[in-house]
mmCIF file of C-alpha atoms and ligand atoms in Angstrom:
data_model
loop_
_atom_site.group_PDB
_atom_site.id
_atom_site.type_symbol
_atom_site.label_atom_id
_atom_site.label_comp_id
_atom_site.label_asym_id
_atom_site.label_seq_id
_atom_site.Cartn_x
_atom_site.Cartn_y
_atom_site.Cartn_z
ATOM 1 C CA MET A 25 72.249 133.141 98.507
ATOM 2 C CA THR A 26 74.294 133.434 101.697
ATOM 3 C CA GLU A 27 71.895 131.020 103.350
ATOM 4 C CA LYS A 28 72.332 128.591 100.482
ATOM 5 C CA ILE A 29 76.123 128.670 100.740
ATOM 6 C CA ARG A 30 75.895 128.232 104.484
ATOM 7 C CA ALA A 31 73.609 125.232 104.094
ATOM 8 C CA GLU A 32 76.047 123.589 101.681
ATOM 9 C CA LYS A 33 79.168 124.133 103.760
ATOM 10 C CA THR A 34 80.855 120.782 104.388
ATOM 11 C CA ARG A 35 81.237 119.899 108.037
ATOM 12 C CA ALA A 36 83.556 117.307 109.526
ATOM 13 C CA GLY A 37 85.070 116.832 112.960
ATOM 14 C CA VAL A 38 86.682 114.610 115.524
ATOM 15 C CA THR A 39 84.369 112.499 117.668
ATOM 16 C CA GLY A 40 85.329 110.744 120.867
ATOM 17 C CA TRP A 41 85.273 111.022 124.644
ATOM 18 C CA PRO A 42 87.124 113.141 125.524
ATOM 19 C CA VAL A 43 88.079 115.229 122.465
ATOM 20 C CA ALA A 44 89.288 118.403 124.156
ATOM 21 C CA HIS A 45 92.985 117.625 123.681
ATOM 22 C CA SER A 46 92.766 116.390 120.087
ATOM 23 C CA ARG A 47 95.275 117.962 117.663
ATOM 24 C CA SER A 48 93.104 117.020 114.656
ATOM 25 C CA PRO A 49 91.295 120.408 114.474
ATOM 26 C CA LEU A 50 94.684 122.115 114.176
ATOM 27 C CA VAL A 51 95.719 119.829 111.314
ATOM 28 C CA HIS A 52 92.455 119.975 109.351
ATOM 29 C CA GLY A 53 91.998 123.688 110.106
ATOM 30 C CA HIS A 54 95.421 124.321 108.575
ATOM 31 C CA TRP A 55 94.517 122.406 105.410
ATOM 32 C CA LEU A 56 91.100 124.093 105.102
ATOM 33 C CA LYS A 57 92.778 127.487 105.244
ATOM 34 C CA LYS A 58 95.593 126.500 102.919
ATOM 35 C CA HIS A 59 93.195 125.275 100.244
ATOM 36 C CA GLY A 60 90.672 128.100 100.763
ATOM 37 C CA ILE A 61 87.860 125.657 101.494
ATOM 38 C CA ASP A 62 84.747 127.013 103.163
ATOM 39 C CA GLY A 63 84.274 123.990 105.405
ATOM 40 C CA SER A 64 84.577 123.302 109.094
ATOM 41 C CA TYR A 65 86.274 120.744 111.316
ATOM 42 C CA GLU A 66 84.846 120.633 114.825
ATOM 43 C CA LYS A 67 85.376 118.865 118.139
ATOM 44 C CA ILE A 68 82.323 116.744 118.880
ATOM 45 C CA ALA A 69 82.201 115.053 122.271
ATOM 46 C CA VAL A 70 80.141 111.848 122.098
ATOM 47 C CA ALA A 71 79.394 110.378 125.535
ATOM 48 C CA PRO A 72 79.788 106.591 125.770
ATOM 49 C CA GLU A 73 76.059 106.100 126.371
ATOM 50 C CA ASP A 74 75.254 108.043 123.159
ATOM 51 C CA ALA A 75 77.799 106.386 120.860
ATOM 52 C CA VAL A 76 75.644 103.600 119.389
ATOM 53 C CA ALA A 77 72.871 106.065 118.502
ATOM 54 C CA PHE A 78 75.281 108.727 117.181
ATOM 55 C CA TYR A 79 77.166 106.486 114.736
ATOM 56 C CA GLY A 80 74.088 104.359 114.011
ATOM 57 C CA ASN A 81 72.233 107.437 112.789
ATOM 58 C CA PHE A 82 75.243 109.357 111.528
ATOM 59 C CA ALA A 83 73.411 111.255 108.775
ATOM 60 C CA ALA A 84 71.408 113.077 111.450
ATOM 61 C CA SER A 85 74.610 114.741 112.699
ATOM 62 C CA GLY A 86 74.775 116.901 109.577
ATOM 63 C CA LEU A 87 78.434 115.939 109.138
ATOM 64 C CA LYS A 88 79.919 114.740 105.855
ATOM 65 C CA GLY A 89 82.247 112.576 107.917
ATOM 66 C CA CYS A 90 84.457 112.485 110.966
ATOM 67 C CA ASN A 91 87.473 111.099 112.721
ATOM 68 C CA VAL A 92 86.826 108.712 115.559
ATOM 69 C CA THR A 93 89.017 108.501 118.594
ATOM 70 C CA ILE A 94 89.022 106.570 121.873
ATOM 71 C CA PRO A 95 86.800 104.895 123.010
ATOM 72 C CA HIS A 96 84.475 104.720 119.979
ATOM 73 C CA LYS A 97 86.525 103.174 117.152
ATOM 74 C CA GLU A 98 84.877 99.749 117.514
ATOM 75 C CA THR A 99 81.352 101.157 117.872
ATOM 76 C CA ALA A 100 81.912 103.299 114.782
ATOM 77 C CA ALA A 101 83.148 100.331 112.738
ATOM 78 C CA ALA A 102 80.117 98.287 113.763
ATOM 79 C CA ALA A 103 77.804 101.073 112.546
ATOM 80 C CA CYS A 104 79.373 101.251 109.053
ATOM 81 C CA ASP A 105 77.764 99.852 105.910
ATOM 82 C CA VAL A 106 81.153 99.544 104.211
ATOM 83 C CA LEU A 107 84.649 99.129 105.726
ATOM 84 C CA ASP A 108 88.054 99.287 104.102
ATOM 85 C CA GLU A 109 90.377 96.302 104.466
ATOM 86 C CA ALA A 110 92.259 97.672 107.487
ATOM 87 C CA ALA A 111 89.122 98.646 109.440
ATOM 88 C CA GLU A 112 87.577 95.273 108.637
ATOM 89 C CA LYS A 113 90.661 93.465 109.880
ATOM 90 C CA MET A 114 90.929 95.573 113.041
ATOM 91 C CA GLY A 115 87.239 95.859 113.819
ATOM 92 C CA ALA A 116 87.930 99.532 114.447
ATOM 93 C CA ALA A 117 87.468 102.652 112.305
ATOM 94 C CA ASN A 118 89.079 106.067 112.825
ATOM 95 C CA THR A 119 87.729 107.771 109.696
ATOM 96 C CA LEU A 120 84.079 107.848 108.556
ATOM 97 C CA TRP A 121 82.291 109.415 105.604
ATOM 98 C CA LEU A 122 78.925 109.282 103.905
ATOM 99 C CA ASP A 123 79.136 108.262 100.260
ATOM 100 C CA GLU A 124 76.917 109.512 97.432
ATOM 101 C CA GLY A 125 74.313 106.896 98.218
ATOM 102 C CA GLY A 126 74.210 107.882 101.891
ATOM 103 C CA ARG A 127 76.043 104.743 103.032
ATOM 104 C CA LEU A 128 78.312 105.145 106.048
ATOM 105 C CA CYS A 129 81.866 104.135 105.074
ATOM 106 C CA GLY A 130 84.698 103.524 107.515
ATOM 107 C CA ALA A 131 88.465 103.278 107.239
ATOM 108 C CA ASN A 132 91.291 102.677 109.641
ATOM 109 C CA THR A 133 94.100 104.980 108.548
ATOM 110 C CA ASP A 134 96.583 104.404 111.396
ATOM 111 C CA GLY A 135 98.523 101.869 109.338
ATOM 112 C CA ILE A 136 98.477 104.139 106.282
ATOM 113 C CA GLY A 137 99.729 106.961 108.497
ATOM 114 C CA PHE A 138 102.567 104.788 109.758
ATOM 115 C CA LEU A 139 103.603 103.876 106.206
ATOM 116 C CA GLY A 140 103.191 107.435 104.903
ATOM 117 C CA ASN A 141 105.507 108.732 107.608
ATOM 118 C CA LEU A 142 108.270 106.210 106.864
ATOM 119 C CA ASP A 143 107.892 106.588 103.081
ATOM 120 C CA GLN A 144 108.346 110.341 103.434
ATOM 121 C CA MET A 145 111.069 110.464 106.079
ATOM 122 C CA ALA A 146 113.087 107.343 105.192
ATOM 123 C CA PRO A 147 112.665 106.589 101.478
ATOM 124 C CA ALA A 148 113.263 102.931 100.522
ATOM 125 C CA TRP A 149 112.989 101.962 104.198
ATOM 126 C CA ASP A 150 111.215 98.724 103.275
ATOM 127 C CA ASP A 151 113.781 97.517 100.729
ATOM 128 C CA ARG A 152 115.048 95.362 103.609
ATOM 129 C CA HIS A 153 111.957 93.583 104.808
ATOM 130 C CA ASP A 154 113.019 90.283 106.325
ATOM 131 C CA CYS A 155 112.385 90.971 109.989
ATOM 132 C CA ALA A 156 110.375 93.620 111.847
ATOM 133 C CA ILE A 157 110.194 93.923 115.619
ATOM 134 C CA VAL A 158 107.101 95.557 117.099
ATOM 135 C CA LEU A 159 107.106 96.472 120.784
ATOM 136 C CA GLY A 160 103.613 96.512 122.296
ATOM 137 C CA ALA A 161 100.283 94.940 121.378
ATOM 138 C CA GLY A 162 97.606 97.640 121.668
ATOM 139 C CA GLY A 163 95.465 99.179 118.934
ATOM 140 C CA ALA A 164 98.391 101.014 117.353
ATOM 141 C CA ALA A 165 100.460 97.819 117.222
ATOM 142 C CA ARG A 166 97.629 96.014 115.438
ATOM 143 C CA ALA A 167 97.462 98.735 112.782
ATOM 144 C CA ILE A 168 101.238 98.668 112.343
ATOM 145 C CA VAL A 169 101.348 94.878 112.019
ATOM 146 C CA TRP A 170 98.673 95.188 109.307
ATOM 147 C CA ALA A 171 100.796 97.844 107.579
ATOM 148 C CA LEU A 172 103.965 95.735 107.724
ATOM 149 C CA CYS A 173 102.149 92.696 106.336
ATOM 150 C CA SER A 174 100.887 94.874 103.482
ATOM 151 C CA ARG A 175 104.547 95.675 102.669
ATOM 152 C CA LYS A 176 105.373 91.962 102.601
ATOM 153 C CA PHE A 177 107.658 91.693 105.625
ATOM 154 C CA THR A 178 108.802 88.081 105.813
ATOM 155 C CA SER A 179 108.406 87.994 109.584
ATOM 156 C CA VAL A 180 106.912 90.393 112.123
ATOM 157 C CA HIS A 181 107.751 89.713 115.779
ATOM 158 C CA ILE A 182 105.557 91.264 118.467
ATOM 159 C CA PHE A 183 106.944 91.629 121.983
ATOM 160 C CA ASN A 184 104.608 92.617 124.761
ATOM 161 C CA ARG A 185 104.479 92.662 128.548
ATOM 162 C CA THR A 186 101.174 90.769 128.352
ATOM 163 C CA PHE A 187 101.976 87.846 126.056
ATOM 164 C CA GLU A 188 98.297 86.973 125.439
ATOM 165 C CA LYS A 189 97.668 90.301 123.715
ATOM 166 C CA ALA A 190 100.609 89.776 121.362
ATOM 167 C CA SER A 191 99.365 86.279 120.722
ATOM 168 C CA GLU A 192 95.889 87.511 119.775
ATOM 169 C CA ILE A 193 97.345 89.774 117.070
ATOM 170 C CA ALA A 194 99.660 87.038 115.797
ATOM 171 C CA ASP A 195 96.740 84.591 115.548
ATOM 172 C CA GLN A 196 94.743 87.125 113.600
ATOM 173 C CA PHE A 197 97.427 87.942 111.043
ATOM 174 C CA GLY A 198 98.662 84.452 110.332
ATOM 175 C CA LEU A 199 101.880 82.696 109.598
ATOM 176 C CA SER A 200 104.383 85.523 109.238
ATOM 177 C CA VAL A 201 103.454 87.199 112.558
ATOM 178 C CA TYR A 202 104.887 85.827 115.809
ATOM 179 C CA ALA A 203 104.160 86.649 119.465
ATOM 180 C CA HIS A 204 106.857 86.698 122.133
ATOM 181 C CA SER A 205 107.174 87.634 125.746
ATOM 182 C CA TRP A 206 109.279 90.720 126.460
ATOM 183 C CA ASP A 207 112.205 88.774 127.938
ATOM 184 C CA LYS A 208 112.903 87.106 124.543
ATOM 185 C CA LEU A 209 113.589 90.409 122.811
ATOM 186 C CA GLY A 210 117.373 90.130 123.169
ATOM 187 C CA THR A 211 117.515 87.017 121.010
ATOM 188 C CA PHE A 212 115.739 88.734 118.064
ATOM 189 C CA LEU A 213 117.256 92.226 118.028
ATOM 190 C CA GLY A 214 120.282 91.011 116.075
ATOM 191 C CA LYS A 215 118.073 90.055 113.090
ATOM 192 C CA ALA A 216 115.939 93.193 112.873
ATOM 193 C CA ASP A 217 115.597 95.393 109.774
ATOM 194 C CA LEU A 218 113.037 97.533 111.594
ATOM 195 C CA LEU A 219 112.351 98.247 115.267
ATOM 196 C CA VAL A 220 109.074 99.995 116.167
ATOM 197 C CA ASN A 221 107.971 101.102 119.623
ATOM 198 C CA THR A 222 104.167 101.216 119.940
ATOM 199 C CA THR A 223 104.063 101.128 123.744
ATOM 200 C CA SER A 224 103.561 104.228 125.839
ATOM 201 C CA LEU A 225 106.973 103.678 127.428
ATOM 202 C CA GLY A 226 109.264 106.659 126.932
ATOM 203 C CA MET A 227 106.373 109.119 126.683
ATOM 204 C CA THR A 228 106.627 112.199 128.910
ATOM 205 C CA GLY A 229 105.266 111.234 132.329
ATOM 206 C CA LYS A 230 105.471 107.462 131.648
ATOM 207 C CA ALA A 231 108.104 104.884 132.576
ATOM 208 C CA PRO A 232 111.221 104.819 130.367
ATOM 209 C CA LEU A 233 111.701 102.230 127.651
ATOM 210 C CA ASP A 234 114.766 100.458 128.879
ATOM 211 C CA LEU A 235 116.405 98.658 125.929
ATOM 212 C CA ASP A 236 119.933 97.573 125.184
ATOM 213 C CA LEU A 237 120.433 98.112 121.442
ATOM 214 C CA ALA A 238 123.948 96.636 121.339
ATOM 215 C CA ASP A 239 122.914 93.712 119.099
ATOM 216 C CA LEU A 240 120.736 95.732 116.715
ATOM 217 C CA PRO A 241 122.224 95.860 113.181
ATOM 218 C CA LYS A 242 123.398 99.375 112.238
ATOM 219 C CA GLU A 243 121.324 99.173 109.041
ATOM 220 C CA ALA A 244 118.068 98.772 110.985
ATOM 221 C CA LEU A 245 115.550 101.602 110.964
ATOM 222 C CA VAL A 246 114.218 102.618 114.386
ATOM 223 C CA THR A 247 110.911 104.412 114.828
ATOM 224 C CA ASP A 248 108.662 105.331 117.733
ATOM 225 C CA ILE A 249 104.982 106.229 117.674
ATOM 226 C CA VAL A 250 105.482 108.328 120.812
ATOM 227 C CA TYR A 251 105.868 111.994 119.793
ATOM 228 C CA VAL A 252 105.966 113.685 123.213
ATOM 229 C CA PRO A 253 108.893 114.062 123.486
ATOM 230 C CA LEU A 254 109.553 114.167 119.763
ATOM 231 C CA THR A 255 112.994 112.601 120.132
ATOM 232 C CA THR A 256 112.442 109.781 122.598
ATOM 233 C CA ASP A 257 115.321 108.145 124.435
ATOM 234 C CA LEU A 258 114.961 105.169 122.094
ATOM 235 C CA LEU A 259 115.454 107.373 119.028
ATOM 236 C CA LYS A 260 118.310 109.263 120.667
ATOM 237 C CA GLN A 261 120.088 106.054 121.625
ATOM 238 C CA ALA A 262 119.570 104.571 118.129
ATOM 239 C CA ALA A 263 120.789 107.707 116.331
ATOM 240 C CA GLU A 264 123.894 107.908 118.531
ATOM 241 C CA ARG A 265 124.963 104.420 117.443
ATOM 242 C CA GLY A 266 124.319 105.212 113.769
ATOM 243 C CA ASN A 267 120.854 103.786 113.080
ATOM 244 C CA ARG A 268 118.447 105.683 110.839
ATOM 245 C CA THR A 269 115.518 106.991 112.930
ATOM 246 C CA VAL A 270 112.043 108.437 112.284
ATOM 247 C CA ASP A 271 109.948 110.162 114.962
ATOM 248 C CA GLY A 272 106.226 109.596 115.518
ATOM 249 C CA MET A 273 104.863 112.999 114.551
ATOM 250 C CA GLY A 274 104.423 112.115 110.888
ATOM 251 C CA MET A 275 102.152 109.161 111.665
ATOM 252 C CA LEU A 276 99.729 111.542 113.378
ATOM 253 C CA LEU A 277 99.766 113.856 110.353
ATOM 254 C CA HIS A 278 99.640 111.232 107.598
ATOM 255 C CA GLN A 279 96.744 109.315 109.174
ATOM 256 C CA ALA A 280 94.658 112.485 108.730
ATOM 257 C CA VAL A 281 95.186 112.733 104.952
ATOM 258 C CA PRO A 282 92.576 110.206 103.684
ATOM 259 C CA GLY A 283 89.771 111.728 105.776
ATOM 260 C CA PHE A 284 90.392 115.262 104.554
ATOM 261 C CA GLU A 285 90.405 114.031 100.969
ATOM 262 C CA LYS A 286 87.113 112.157 101.399
ATOM 263 C CA TRP A 287 85.322 115.065 103.074
ATOM 264 C CA PHE A 288 86.687 118.069 101.223
ATOM 265 C CA GLY A 289 87.787 116.604 97.874
ATOM 266 C CA VAL A 290 91.435 117.700 97.994
ATOM 267 C CA ARG A 291 94.390 115.501 98.893
ATOM 268 C CA PRO A 292 96.438 117.585 101.358
ATOM 269 C CA GLU A 293 100.211 117.587 101.817
ATOM 270 C CA VAL A 294 102.096 116.749 104.977
ATOM 271 C CA ASP A 295 104.839 119.363 104.836
ATOM 272 C CA GLU A 296 107.308 121.079 107.141
ATOM 273 C CA GLU A 297 104.894 123.989 107.729
ATOM 274 C CA LEU A 298 102.242 121.636 109.158
ATOM 275 C CA ARG A 299 104.775 119.706 111.189
ATOM 276 C CA ARG A 300 106.076 122.969 112.694
ATOM 277 C CA LEU A 301 102.547 124.133 113.506
ATOM 278 C CA VAL A 302 101.743 120.983 115.485
ATOM 279 C CA LEU A 303 105.153 120.912 117.158
ATOM 280 C CA ASP A 304 104.735 124.537 118.296
ATOM 281 C CA ASP A 305 101.310 123.694 119.694
ATOM 282 C CA LEU A 306 102.712 120.702 121.558
ATOM 283 C CA GLU A 307 105.491 122.832 123.005
ATOM 284 C CA GLN A 308 103.015 125.413 124.237
ATOM 285 C CA THR A 309 100.618 122.954 125.797
ATOM 286 C CA SER A 310 102.859 120.267 127.289
HETATM 287 P P1 LIG B 4 97.179 101.900 121.981
HETATM 288 O O1 LIG B 4 95.828 101.319 121.696
HETATM 289 O O2 LIG B 4 97.252 103.385 121.775
HETATM 290 O O3 LIG B 4 98.269 101.195 121.247
HETATM 291 P P2 LIG B 4 97.222 100.544 124.556
HETATM 292 O O4 LIG B 4 96.203 99.590 124.102
HETATM 293 O O5 LIG B 4 97.029 101.169 125.883
HETATM 294 O O6 LIG B 4 97.442 101.766 123.566
HETATM 295 O O7 LIG B 4 98.636 99.806 124.487
HETATM 296 C C1 LIG B 4 99.714 100.270 125.144
HETATM 297 C C2 LIG B 4 100.866 99.291 124.999
HETATM 298 O O8 LIG B 4 101.904 99.732 125.866
HETATM 299 C C3 LIG B 4 100.522 97.859 125.420
HETATM 300 O O9 LIG B 4 101.249 96.973 124.603
HETATM 301 C C4 LIG B 4 101.024 97.815 126.861
HETATM 302 O O10 LIG B 4 101.365 96.521 127.317
HETATM 303 P P3 LIG B 4 100.245 95.542 127.953
HETATM 304 O O11 LIG B 4 99.493 94.959 126.804
HETATM 305 O O12 LIG B 4 101.011 94.532 128.717
HETATM 306 O O13 LIG B 4 99.376 96.419 128.824
HETATM 307 C C5 LIG B 4 102.266 98.661 126.745
HETATM 308 N N1 LIG B 4 102.660 99.196 128.055
HETATM 309 C C6 LIG B 4 102.099 100.214 128.724
HETATM 310 N N2 LIG B 4 102.730 100.434 129.892
HETATM 311 C C7 LIG B 4 103.714 99.485 129.969
HETATM 312 C C8 LIG B 4 104.737 99.167 130.938
HETATM 313 N N3 LIG B 4 104.859 99.876 132.061
HETATM 314 N N4 LIG B 4 105.579 98.142 130.652
HETATM 315 C C9 LIG B 4 105.479 97.438 129.503
HETATM 316 N N5 LIG B 4 104.533 97.694 128.560
HETATM 317 C C10 LIG B 4 103.671 98.699 128.784
#
């Protein structure tokens, strides 16, 4: 009997290279314990040379599903039989699961995590949805642009040091998404309903994000995907002048929700207890 239970235990994990510093086991471990589920969530290091074989023959891993982190999100998406709309659009998957028929399904939940965080921390934040400003044009920016388009923002303006990367995202998402070089930011700040930083600027150990917010409307919401430090200089500066702000921790937590639900059959909550747990861990390790 014990053997039978052991054989049926659902296993999931985070896959990537490296995975040692991932906070996902802390998050999923907390939910497993909270819901009394006899499952596991492991760290699984997948070397770049093994990635195509690992995701291509995912059933052999014995996992019900997994998260995918850098640098395998594209390889994982390519191995899937079915992709959700966001993963399809981004060509990158961060959440995988095997369905009843044994098909490998993939989702990209970064955009959902971004929206979940704002919905929870700043209710009705998207009532004003004329103009969003996105700083940066990496993978996170792409997911956020997708998310903002899904909430019907009239215009989304991407500003990036490397204009070509902003332009690539704008071309992909169509008419309401515009690419700009960084030096044009000043002329758009005055129209923004939402300002999002997706660059690594302002992160502990990185260069500061040097912005003059003087022209930003006081009604605009300001958010940062950087969560170390939790209150970035951008958020501090915005709050001091009266803007509503949301930190980046919730995006990390909310993006984990769909995976847990797929693997373990329970939709978990992002609550203060979980937020505190991850914040304490960050404080101890950084
Ligand atoms: P992710 O996929 O997590 O979003 P990324 O692809 O490394 O991360 O993107 C990081 C973003 O931060 C990019 O927009 C990058 O600008 P470039 O496309 O020009 O590289 C931006 N970034 C990083 N360091 C920067 C710096 N010192 N000045 C301006 N932008 C910077």
